[in-house]
PDB file of C-alpha atoms in Angstrom:
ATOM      1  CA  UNK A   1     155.366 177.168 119.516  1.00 73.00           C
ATOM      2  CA  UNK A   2     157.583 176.406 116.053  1.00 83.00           C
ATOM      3  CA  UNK A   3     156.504 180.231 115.086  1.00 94.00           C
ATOM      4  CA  UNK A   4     156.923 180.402 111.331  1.00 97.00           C
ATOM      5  CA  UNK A   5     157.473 177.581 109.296  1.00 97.00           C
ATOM      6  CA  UNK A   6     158.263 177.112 105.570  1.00 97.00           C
ATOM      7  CA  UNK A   7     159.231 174.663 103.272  1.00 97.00           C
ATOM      8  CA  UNK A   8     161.689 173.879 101.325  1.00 97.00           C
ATOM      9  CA  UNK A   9     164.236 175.809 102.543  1.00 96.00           C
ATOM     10  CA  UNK A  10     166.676 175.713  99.313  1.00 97.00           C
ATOM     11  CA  UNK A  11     165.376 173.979  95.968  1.00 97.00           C
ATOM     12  CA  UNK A  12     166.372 174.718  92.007  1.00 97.00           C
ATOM     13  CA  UNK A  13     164.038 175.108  90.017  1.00 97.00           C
ATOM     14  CA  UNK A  14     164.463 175.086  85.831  1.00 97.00           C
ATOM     15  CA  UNK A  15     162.837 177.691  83.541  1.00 97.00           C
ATOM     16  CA  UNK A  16     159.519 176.858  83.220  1.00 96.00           C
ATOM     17  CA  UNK A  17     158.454 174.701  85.787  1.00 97.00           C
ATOM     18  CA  UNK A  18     156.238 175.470  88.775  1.00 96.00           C
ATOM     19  CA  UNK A  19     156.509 174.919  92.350  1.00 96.00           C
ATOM     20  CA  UNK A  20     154.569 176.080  95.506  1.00 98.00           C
ATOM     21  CA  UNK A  21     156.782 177.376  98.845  1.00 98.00           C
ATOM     22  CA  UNK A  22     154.974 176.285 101.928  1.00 98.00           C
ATOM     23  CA  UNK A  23     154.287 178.161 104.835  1.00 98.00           C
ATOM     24  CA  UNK A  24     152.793 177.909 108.077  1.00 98.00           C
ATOM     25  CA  UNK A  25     152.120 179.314 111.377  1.00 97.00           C
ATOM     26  CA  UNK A  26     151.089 178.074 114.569  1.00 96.00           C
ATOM     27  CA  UNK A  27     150.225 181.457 116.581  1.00 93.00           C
ATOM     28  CA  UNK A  28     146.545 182.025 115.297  1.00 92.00           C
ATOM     29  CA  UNK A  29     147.474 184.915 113.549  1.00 92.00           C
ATOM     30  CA  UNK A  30     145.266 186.184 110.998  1.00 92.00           C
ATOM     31  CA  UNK A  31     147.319 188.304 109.125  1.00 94.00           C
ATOM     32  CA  UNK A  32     150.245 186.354 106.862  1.00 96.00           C
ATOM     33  CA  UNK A  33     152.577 188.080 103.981  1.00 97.00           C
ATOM     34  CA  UNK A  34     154.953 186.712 101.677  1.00 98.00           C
ATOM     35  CA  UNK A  35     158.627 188.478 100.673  1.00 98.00           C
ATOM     36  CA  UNK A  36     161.190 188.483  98.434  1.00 97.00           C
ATOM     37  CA  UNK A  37     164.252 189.606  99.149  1.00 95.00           C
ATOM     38  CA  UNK A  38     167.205 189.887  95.964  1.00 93.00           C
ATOM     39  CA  UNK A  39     170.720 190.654  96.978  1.00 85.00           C
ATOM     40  CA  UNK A  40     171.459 193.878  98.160  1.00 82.00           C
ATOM     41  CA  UNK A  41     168.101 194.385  98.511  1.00 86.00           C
ATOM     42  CA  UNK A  42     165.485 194.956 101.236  1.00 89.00           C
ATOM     43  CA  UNK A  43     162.430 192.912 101.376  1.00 95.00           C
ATOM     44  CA  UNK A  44     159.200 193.189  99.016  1.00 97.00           C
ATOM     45  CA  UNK A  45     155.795 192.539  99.462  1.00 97.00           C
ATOM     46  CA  UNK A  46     154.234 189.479  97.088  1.00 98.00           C
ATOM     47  CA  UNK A  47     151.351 188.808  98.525  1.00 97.00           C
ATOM     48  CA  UNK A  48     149.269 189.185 101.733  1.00 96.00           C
ATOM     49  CA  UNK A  49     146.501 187.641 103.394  1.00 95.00           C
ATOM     50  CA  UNK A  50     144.156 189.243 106.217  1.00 92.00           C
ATOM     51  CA  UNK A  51     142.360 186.447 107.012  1.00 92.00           C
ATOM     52  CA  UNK A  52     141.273 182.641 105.747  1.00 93.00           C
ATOM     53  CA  UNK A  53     140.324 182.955 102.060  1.00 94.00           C
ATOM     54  CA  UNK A  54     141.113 186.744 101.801  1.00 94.00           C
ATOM     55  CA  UNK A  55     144.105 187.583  99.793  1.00 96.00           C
ATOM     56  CA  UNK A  56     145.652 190.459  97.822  1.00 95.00           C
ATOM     57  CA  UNK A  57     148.185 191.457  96.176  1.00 96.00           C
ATOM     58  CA  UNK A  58     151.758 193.644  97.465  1.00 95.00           C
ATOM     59  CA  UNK A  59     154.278 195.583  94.990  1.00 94.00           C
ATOM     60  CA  UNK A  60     155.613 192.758  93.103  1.00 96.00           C
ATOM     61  CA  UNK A  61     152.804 190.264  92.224  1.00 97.00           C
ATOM     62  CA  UNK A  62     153.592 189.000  88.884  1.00 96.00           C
ATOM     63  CA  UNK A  63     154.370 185.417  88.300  1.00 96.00           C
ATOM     64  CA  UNK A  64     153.073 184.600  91.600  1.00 97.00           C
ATOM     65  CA  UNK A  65     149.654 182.923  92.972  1.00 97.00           C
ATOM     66  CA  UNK A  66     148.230 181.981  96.739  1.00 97.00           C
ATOM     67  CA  UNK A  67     145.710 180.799  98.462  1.00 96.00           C
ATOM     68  CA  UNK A  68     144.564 181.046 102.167  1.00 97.00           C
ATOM     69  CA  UNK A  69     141.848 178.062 102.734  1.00 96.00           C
ATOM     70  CA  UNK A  70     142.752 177.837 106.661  1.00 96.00           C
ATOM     71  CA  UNK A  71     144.194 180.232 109.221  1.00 96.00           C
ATOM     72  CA  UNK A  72     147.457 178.403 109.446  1.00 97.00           C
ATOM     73  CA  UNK A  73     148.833 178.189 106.068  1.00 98.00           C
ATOM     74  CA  UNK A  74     149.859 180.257 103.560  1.00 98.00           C
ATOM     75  CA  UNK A  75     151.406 178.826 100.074  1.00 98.00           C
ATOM     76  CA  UNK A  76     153.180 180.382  97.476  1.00 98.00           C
ATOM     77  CA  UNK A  77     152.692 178.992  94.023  1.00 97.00           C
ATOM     78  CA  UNK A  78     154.942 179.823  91.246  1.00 96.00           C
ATOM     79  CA  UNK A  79     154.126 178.930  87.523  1.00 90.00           C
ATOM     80  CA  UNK A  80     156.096 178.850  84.953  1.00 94.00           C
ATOM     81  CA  UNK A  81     159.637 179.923  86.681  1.00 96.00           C
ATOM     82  CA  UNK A  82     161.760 182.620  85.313  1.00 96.00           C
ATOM     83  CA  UNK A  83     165.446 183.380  86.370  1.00 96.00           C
ATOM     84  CA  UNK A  84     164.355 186.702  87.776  1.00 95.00           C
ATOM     85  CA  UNK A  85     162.631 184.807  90.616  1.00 97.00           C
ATOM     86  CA  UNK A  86     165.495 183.712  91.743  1.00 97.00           C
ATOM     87  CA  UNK A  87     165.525 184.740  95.048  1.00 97.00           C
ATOM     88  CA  UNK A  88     165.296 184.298  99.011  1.00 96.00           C
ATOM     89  CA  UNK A  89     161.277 183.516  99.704  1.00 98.00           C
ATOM     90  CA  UNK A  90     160.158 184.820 103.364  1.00 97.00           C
ATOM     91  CA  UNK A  91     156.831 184.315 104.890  1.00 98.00           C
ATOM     92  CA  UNK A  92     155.648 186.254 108.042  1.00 97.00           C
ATOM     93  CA  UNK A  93     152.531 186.431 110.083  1.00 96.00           C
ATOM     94  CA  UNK A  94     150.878 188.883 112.472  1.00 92.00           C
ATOM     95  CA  UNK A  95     148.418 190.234 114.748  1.00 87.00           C
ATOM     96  CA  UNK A  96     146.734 193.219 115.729  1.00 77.00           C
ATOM     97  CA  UNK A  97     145.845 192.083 118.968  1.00 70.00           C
ATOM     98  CA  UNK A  98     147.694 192.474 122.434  1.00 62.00           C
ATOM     99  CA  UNK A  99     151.387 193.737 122.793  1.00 58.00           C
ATOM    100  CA  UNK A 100     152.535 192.291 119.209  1.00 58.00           C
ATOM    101  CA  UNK A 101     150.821 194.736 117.379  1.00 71.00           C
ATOM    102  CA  UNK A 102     152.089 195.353 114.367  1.00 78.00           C
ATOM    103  CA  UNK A 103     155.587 192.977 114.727  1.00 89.00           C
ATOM    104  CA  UNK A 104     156.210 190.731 111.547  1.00 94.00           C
ATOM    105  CA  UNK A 105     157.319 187.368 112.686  1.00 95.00           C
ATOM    106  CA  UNK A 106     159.573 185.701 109.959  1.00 97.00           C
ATOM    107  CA  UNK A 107     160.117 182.127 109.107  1.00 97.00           C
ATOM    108  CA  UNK A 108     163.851 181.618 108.019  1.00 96.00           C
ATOM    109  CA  UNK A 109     163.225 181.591 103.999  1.00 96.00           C
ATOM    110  CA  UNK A 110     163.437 179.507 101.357  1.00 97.00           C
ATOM    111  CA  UNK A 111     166.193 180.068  98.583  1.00 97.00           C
ATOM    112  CA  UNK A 112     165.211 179.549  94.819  1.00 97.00           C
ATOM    113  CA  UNK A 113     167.407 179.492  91.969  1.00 97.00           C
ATOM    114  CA  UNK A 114     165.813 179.140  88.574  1.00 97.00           C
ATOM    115  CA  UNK A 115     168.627 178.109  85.933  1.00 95.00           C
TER     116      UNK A 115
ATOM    117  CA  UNK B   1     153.671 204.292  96.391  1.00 87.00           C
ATOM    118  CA  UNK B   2     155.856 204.868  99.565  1.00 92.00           C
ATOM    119  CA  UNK B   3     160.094 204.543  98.933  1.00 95.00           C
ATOM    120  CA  UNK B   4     162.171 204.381 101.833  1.00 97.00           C
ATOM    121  CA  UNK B   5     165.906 204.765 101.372  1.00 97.00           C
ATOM    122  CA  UNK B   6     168.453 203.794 103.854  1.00 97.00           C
ATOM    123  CA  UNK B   7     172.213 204.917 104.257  1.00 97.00           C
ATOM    124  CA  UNK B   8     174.786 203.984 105.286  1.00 97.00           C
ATOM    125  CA  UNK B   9     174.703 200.370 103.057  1.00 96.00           C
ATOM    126  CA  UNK B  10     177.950 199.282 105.142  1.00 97.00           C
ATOM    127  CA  UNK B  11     179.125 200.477 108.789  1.00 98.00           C
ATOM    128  CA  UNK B  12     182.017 199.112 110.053  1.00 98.00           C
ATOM    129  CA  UNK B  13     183.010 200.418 114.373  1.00 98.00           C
ATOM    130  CA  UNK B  14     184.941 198.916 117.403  1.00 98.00           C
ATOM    131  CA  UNK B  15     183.106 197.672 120.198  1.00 98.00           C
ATOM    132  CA  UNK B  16     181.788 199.938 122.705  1.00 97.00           C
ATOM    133  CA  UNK B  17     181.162 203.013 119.754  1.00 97.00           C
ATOM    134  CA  UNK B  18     177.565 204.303 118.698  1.00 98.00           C
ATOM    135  CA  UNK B  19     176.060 203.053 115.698  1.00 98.00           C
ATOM    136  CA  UNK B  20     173.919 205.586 113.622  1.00 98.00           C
ATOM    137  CA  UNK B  21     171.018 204.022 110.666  1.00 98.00           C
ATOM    138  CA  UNK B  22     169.640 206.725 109.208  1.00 98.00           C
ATOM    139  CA  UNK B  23     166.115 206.281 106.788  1.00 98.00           C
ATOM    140  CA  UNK B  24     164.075 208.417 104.755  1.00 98.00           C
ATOM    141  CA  UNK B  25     160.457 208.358 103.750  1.00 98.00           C
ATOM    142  CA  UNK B  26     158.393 209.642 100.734  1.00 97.00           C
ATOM    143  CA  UNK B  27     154.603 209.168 101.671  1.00 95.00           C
ATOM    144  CA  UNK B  28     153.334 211.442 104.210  1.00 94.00           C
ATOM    145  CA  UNK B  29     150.740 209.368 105.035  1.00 93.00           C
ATOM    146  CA  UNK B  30     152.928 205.952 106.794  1.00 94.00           C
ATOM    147  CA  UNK B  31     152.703 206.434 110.383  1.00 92.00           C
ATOM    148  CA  UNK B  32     154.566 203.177 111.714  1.00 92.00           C
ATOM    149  CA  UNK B  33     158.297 202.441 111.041  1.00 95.00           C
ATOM    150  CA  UNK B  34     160.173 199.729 112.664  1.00 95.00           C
ATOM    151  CA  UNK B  35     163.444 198.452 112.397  1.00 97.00           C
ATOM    152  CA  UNK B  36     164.306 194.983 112.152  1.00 97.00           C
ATOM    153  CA  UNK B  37     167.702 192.490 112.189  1.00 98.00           C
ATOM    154  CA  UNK B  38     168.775 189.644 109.981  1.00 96.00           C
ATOM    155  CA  UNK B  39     171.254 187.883 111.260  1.00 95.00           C
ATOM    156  CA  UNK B  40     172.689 185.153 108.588  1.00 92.00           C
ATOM    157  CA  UNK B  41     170.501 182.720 107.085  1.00 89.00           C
ATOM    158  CA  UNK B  42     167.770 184.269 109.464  1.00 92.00           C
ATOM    159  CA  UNK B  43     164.427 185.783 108.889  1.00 94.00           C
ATOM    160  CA  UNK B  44     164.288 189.350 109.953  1.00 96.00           C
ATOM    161  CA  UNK B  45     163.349 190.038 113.480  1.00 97.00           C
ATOM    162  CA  UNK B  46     161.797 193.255 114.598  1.00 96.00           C
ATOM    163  CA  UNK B  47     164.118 195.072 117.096  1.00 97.00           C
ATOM    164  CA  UNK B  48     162.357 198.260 117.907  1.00 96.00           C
ATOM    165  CA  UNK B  49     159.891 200.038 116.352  1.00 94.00           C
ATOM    166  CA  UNK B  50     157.983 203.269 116.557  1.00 93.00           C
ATOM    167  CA  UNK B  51     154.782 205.441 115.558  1.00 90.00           C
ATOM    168  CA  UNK B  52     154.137 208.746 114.188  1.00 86.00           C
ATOM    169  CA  UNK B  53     152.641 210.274 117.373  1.00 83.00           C
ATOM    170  CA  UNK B  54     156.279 209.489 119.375  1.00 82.00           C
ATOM    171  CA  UNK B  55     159.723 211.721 118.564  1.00 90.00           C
ATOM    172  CA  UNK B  56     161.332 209.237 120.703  1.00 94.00           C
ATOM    173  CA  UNK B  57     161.886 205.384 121.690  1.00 94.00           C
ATOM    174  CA  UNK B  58     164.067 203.417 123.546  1.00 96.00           C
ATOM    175  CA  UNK B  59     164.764 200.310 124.784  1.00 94.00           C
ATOM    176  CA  UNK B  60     168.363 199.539 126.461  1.00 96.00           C
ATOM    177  CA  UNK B  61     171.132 200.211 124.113  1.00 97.00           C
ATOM    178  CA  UNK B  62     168.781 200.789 121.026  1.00 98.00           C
ATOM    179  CA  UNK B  63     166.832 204.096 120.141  1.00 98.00           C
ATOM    180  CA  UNK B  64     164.689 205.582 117.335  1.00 97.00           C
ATOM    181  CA  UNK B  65     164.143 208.582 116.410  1.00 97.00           C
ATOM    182  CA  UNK B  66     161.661 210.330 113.967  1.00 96.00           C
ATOM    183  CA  UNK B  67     161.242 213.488 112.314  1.00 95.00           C
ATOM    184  CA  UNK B  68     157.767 213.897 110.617  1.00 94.00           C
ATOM    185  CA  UNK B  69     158.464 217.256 109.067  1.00 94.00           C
ATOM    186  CA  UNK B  70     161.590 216.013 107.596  1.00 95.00           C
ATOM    187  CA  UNK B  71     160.594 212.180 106.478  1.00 96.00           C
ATOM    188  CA  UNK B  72     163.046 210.524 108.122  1.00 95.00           C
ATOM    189  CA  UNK B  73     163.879 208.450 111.138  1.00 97.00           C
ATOM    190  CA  UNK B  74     167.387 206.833 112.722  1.00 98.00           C
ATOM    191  CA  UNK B  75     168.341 204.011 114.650  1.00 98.00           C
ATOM    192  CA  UNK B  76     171.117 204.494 117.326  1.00 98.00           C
ATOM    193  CA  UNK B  77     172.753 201.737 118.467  1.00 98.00           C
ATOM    194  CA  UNK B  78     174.937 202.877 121.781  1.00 97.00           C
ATOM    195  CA  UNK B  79     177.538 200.637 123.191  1.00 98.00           C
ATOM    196  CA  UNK B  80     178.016 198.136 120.652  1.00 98.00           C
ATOM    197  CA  UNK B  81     178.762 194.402 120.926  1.00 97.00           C
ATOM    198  CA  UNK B  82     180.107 192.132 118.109  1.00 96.00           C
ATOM    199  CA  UNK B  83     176.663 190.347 118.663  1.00 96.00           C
ATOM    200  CA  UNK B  84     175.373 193.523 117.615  1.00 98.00           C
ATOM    201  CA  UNK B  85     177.023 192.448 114.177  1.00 98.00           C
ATOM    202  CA  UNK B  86     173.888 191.900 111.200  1.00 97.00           C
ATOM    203  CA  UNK B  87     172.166 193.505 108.591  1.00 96.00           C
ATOM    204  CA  UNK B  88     169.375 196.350 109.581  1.00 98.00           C
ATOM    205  CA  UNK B  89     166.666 197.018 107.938  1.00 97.00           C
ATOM    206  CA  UNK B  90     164.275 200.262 108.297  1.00 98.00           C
ATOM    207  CA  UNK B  91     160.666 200.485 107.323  1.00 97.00           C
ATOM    208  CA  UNK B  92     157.325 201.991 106.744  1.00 96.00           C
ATOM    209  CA  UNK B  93     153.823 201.638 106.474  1.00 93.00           C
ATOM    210  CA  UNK B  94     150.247 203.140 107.052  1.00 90.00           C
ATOM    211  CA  UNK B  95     149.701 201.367 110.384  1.00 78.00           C
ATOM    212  CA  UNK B  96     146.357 199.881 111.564  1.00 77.00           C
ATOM    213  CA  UNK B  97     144.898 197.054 109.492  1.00 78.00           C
ATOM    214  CA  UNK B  98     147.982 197.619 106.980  1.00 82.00           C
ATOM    215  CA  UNK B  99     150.611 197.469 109.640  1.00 80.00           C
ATOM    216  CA  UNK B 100     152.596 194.628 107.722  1.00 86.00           C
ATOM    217  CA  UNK B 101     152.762 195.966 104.608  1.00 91.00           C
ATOM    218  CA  UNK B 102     155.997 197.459 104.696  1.00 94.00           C
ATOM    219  CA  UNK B 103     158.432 199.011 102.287  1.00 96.00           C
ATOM    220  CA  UNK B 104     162.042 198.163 103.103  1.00 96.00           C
ATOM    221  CA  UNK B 105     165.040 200.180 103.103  1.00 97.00           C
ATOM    222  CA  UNK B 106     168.095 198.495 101.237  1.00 96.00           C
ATOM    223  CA  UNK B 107     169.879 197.645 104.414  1.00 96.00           C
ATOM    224  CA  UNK B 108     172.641 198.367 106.142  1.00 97.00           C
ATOM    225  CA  UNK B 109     175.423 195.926 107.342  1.00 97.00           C
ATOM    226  CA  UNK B 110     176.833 196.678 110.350  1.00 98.00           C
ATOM    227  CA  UNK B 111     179.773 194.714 111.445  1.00 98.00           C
ATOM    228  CA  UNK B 112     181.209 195.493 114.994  1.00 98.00           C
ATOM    229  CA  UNK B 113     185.167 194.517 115.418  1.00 97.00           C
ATOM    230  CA  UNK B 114     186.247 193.264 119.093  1.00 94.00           C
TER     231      UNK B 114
END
C-alpha cells in the first residue's frame, strides 16, 4: 500500500491565482482531513471529510474549498491565493474500524509559497 | 473551542537520559490525546496515544500519562537514542466519530546528542 499520497509536493503560487493540492489514499478509509501547519506551529484542521460526498469544515476554513466525490481522494482547492497561505499542506486519513482506531495517517505535505 | 499548549518548545539531552513533553488541555469534554512525531520533511506519525478512561500507557521506551482533574497529559521518553531526535507533537479531541479532529500543541523539538 502507497498509504497517503499528495501532490505537488512544493509549488509557488502568485497572489491571486488558484490551485488545488491533491490527495489520495489507498486504505479504504472513510474518514480524510486536511492540515496546515505554519512555522513554529502545530497542525490545524481545514477541512474534513467522513465519508464520499460528506464534507465540513475544521478551525481555519477560509480561503479554502473541497470536495469528496469517491472514497479515495480528497482535493484541496485554493482560490484566489493570499501570502498568508503560505504554508506546509498535510492530508491524512482514518478509520474507526479494527486496531487503527483513531490513528491519523499522514501523507508527507505539500509546501506552498504565495509571493 | 479546545487549546492545547505544549512546553517545553526545545529539549536538548545526551543519549541514554529521560525525555519529559508535558501538554495541557482546556475543554473538559476531549477524551483522546495522542502524541505524534515528525521527523524532517515527514508527515506526522502517531507514536502512542491514550484515552480518558486510562491514567497510564506504555509501550517500550515511551509512556503517557494523563491527569483529568488537572487537564494535562506528558510524554516520557526513557532511554533516549539520537533516532529519538524530531519534533513532538501532543493532541486532543472528543474521540468517537470525531477522533481526527485534533487540536495541536505547538511542538516540541527534541534533539538527542550521542
Amino acid at each position: 500500500n502507497a498509504g497517503v499520497t499528495q501532490t505537488p509536493k512544493f509549488r509557488i503560487l502568485k497572489i491571486g491565482q488558484s490551485m488545488t493540492l491533491q490527495c489520495t489514499q489507498d486504505m479504504n478509509h472513510n474518514y480524510m482531513y486536511w492540515y496546515r501547519q505554519d512555522p513554529g506551529m502545530g497542525l490545524k484542521l481545514i477541512y474534513y471529510s467522513v465519508g464520499a460526498g460528506i464534507t465540513d469544515k475544521g478551525e481555519v476554513p477560509n480561503g479554502y474549498n473541497v470536495s469528496r466525490s469517491t472514497t479515495e481522494d480528497f482535493p484541496l482547492r485554493l482560490e484566489l491565493a493570499a501570502p498568508s497561505q503560505t504554508s506546509v499542506y498535510f492530508c491524512a486519513s482514518s478509520t474507526l474500524a479494527g486496531d487503527y482506531t483513531g490513528e491519523l495517517f499522514f501523507g508527507e505535505g505539500s509546501r506552498l509559497t504565495v509571493l | 473551542g479546545e487549546n492545547v499548549e505544549q512546553h517545553p518548545s526545545t529539549l536538548s539531552v545526551q543519549e541514554g537520559d529521560s525525555a519529559v513533553i508535558k501538554c495541557t488541555y482546556s475543554d473538559s469534554a476531549s477524551n483522546y490525546f495522542p502524541w505524534y512525531k515528525q521527523e524532517l520533511g515527514k508527515g506526522p506519525q502517531l507514536i502512542i496515544d491514550i484515552r480518558s478512561n486510562v491514567g497510564e500507557k506504555k509501550d517500550q521506551r515511551i509512556a503517557v500519562t494523563l491527569n483529568k482533574t488537572a487537564k494535562h497529559f506528558s510524554l516520557h521518553i526513557t532511554e533516549t537514542q539520537p533516532e529519538d531526535s524530531a519534533v513532538y507533537f501532543c493532541a486532543a479531541s472528543k474521540g468517537g466519530t470525531s477522533y481526527g479532529k485534533l487540536t495541536f500543541g505547538q511542538g516540541t523539538i527534541l534533539t538527542v546528542h550521542p
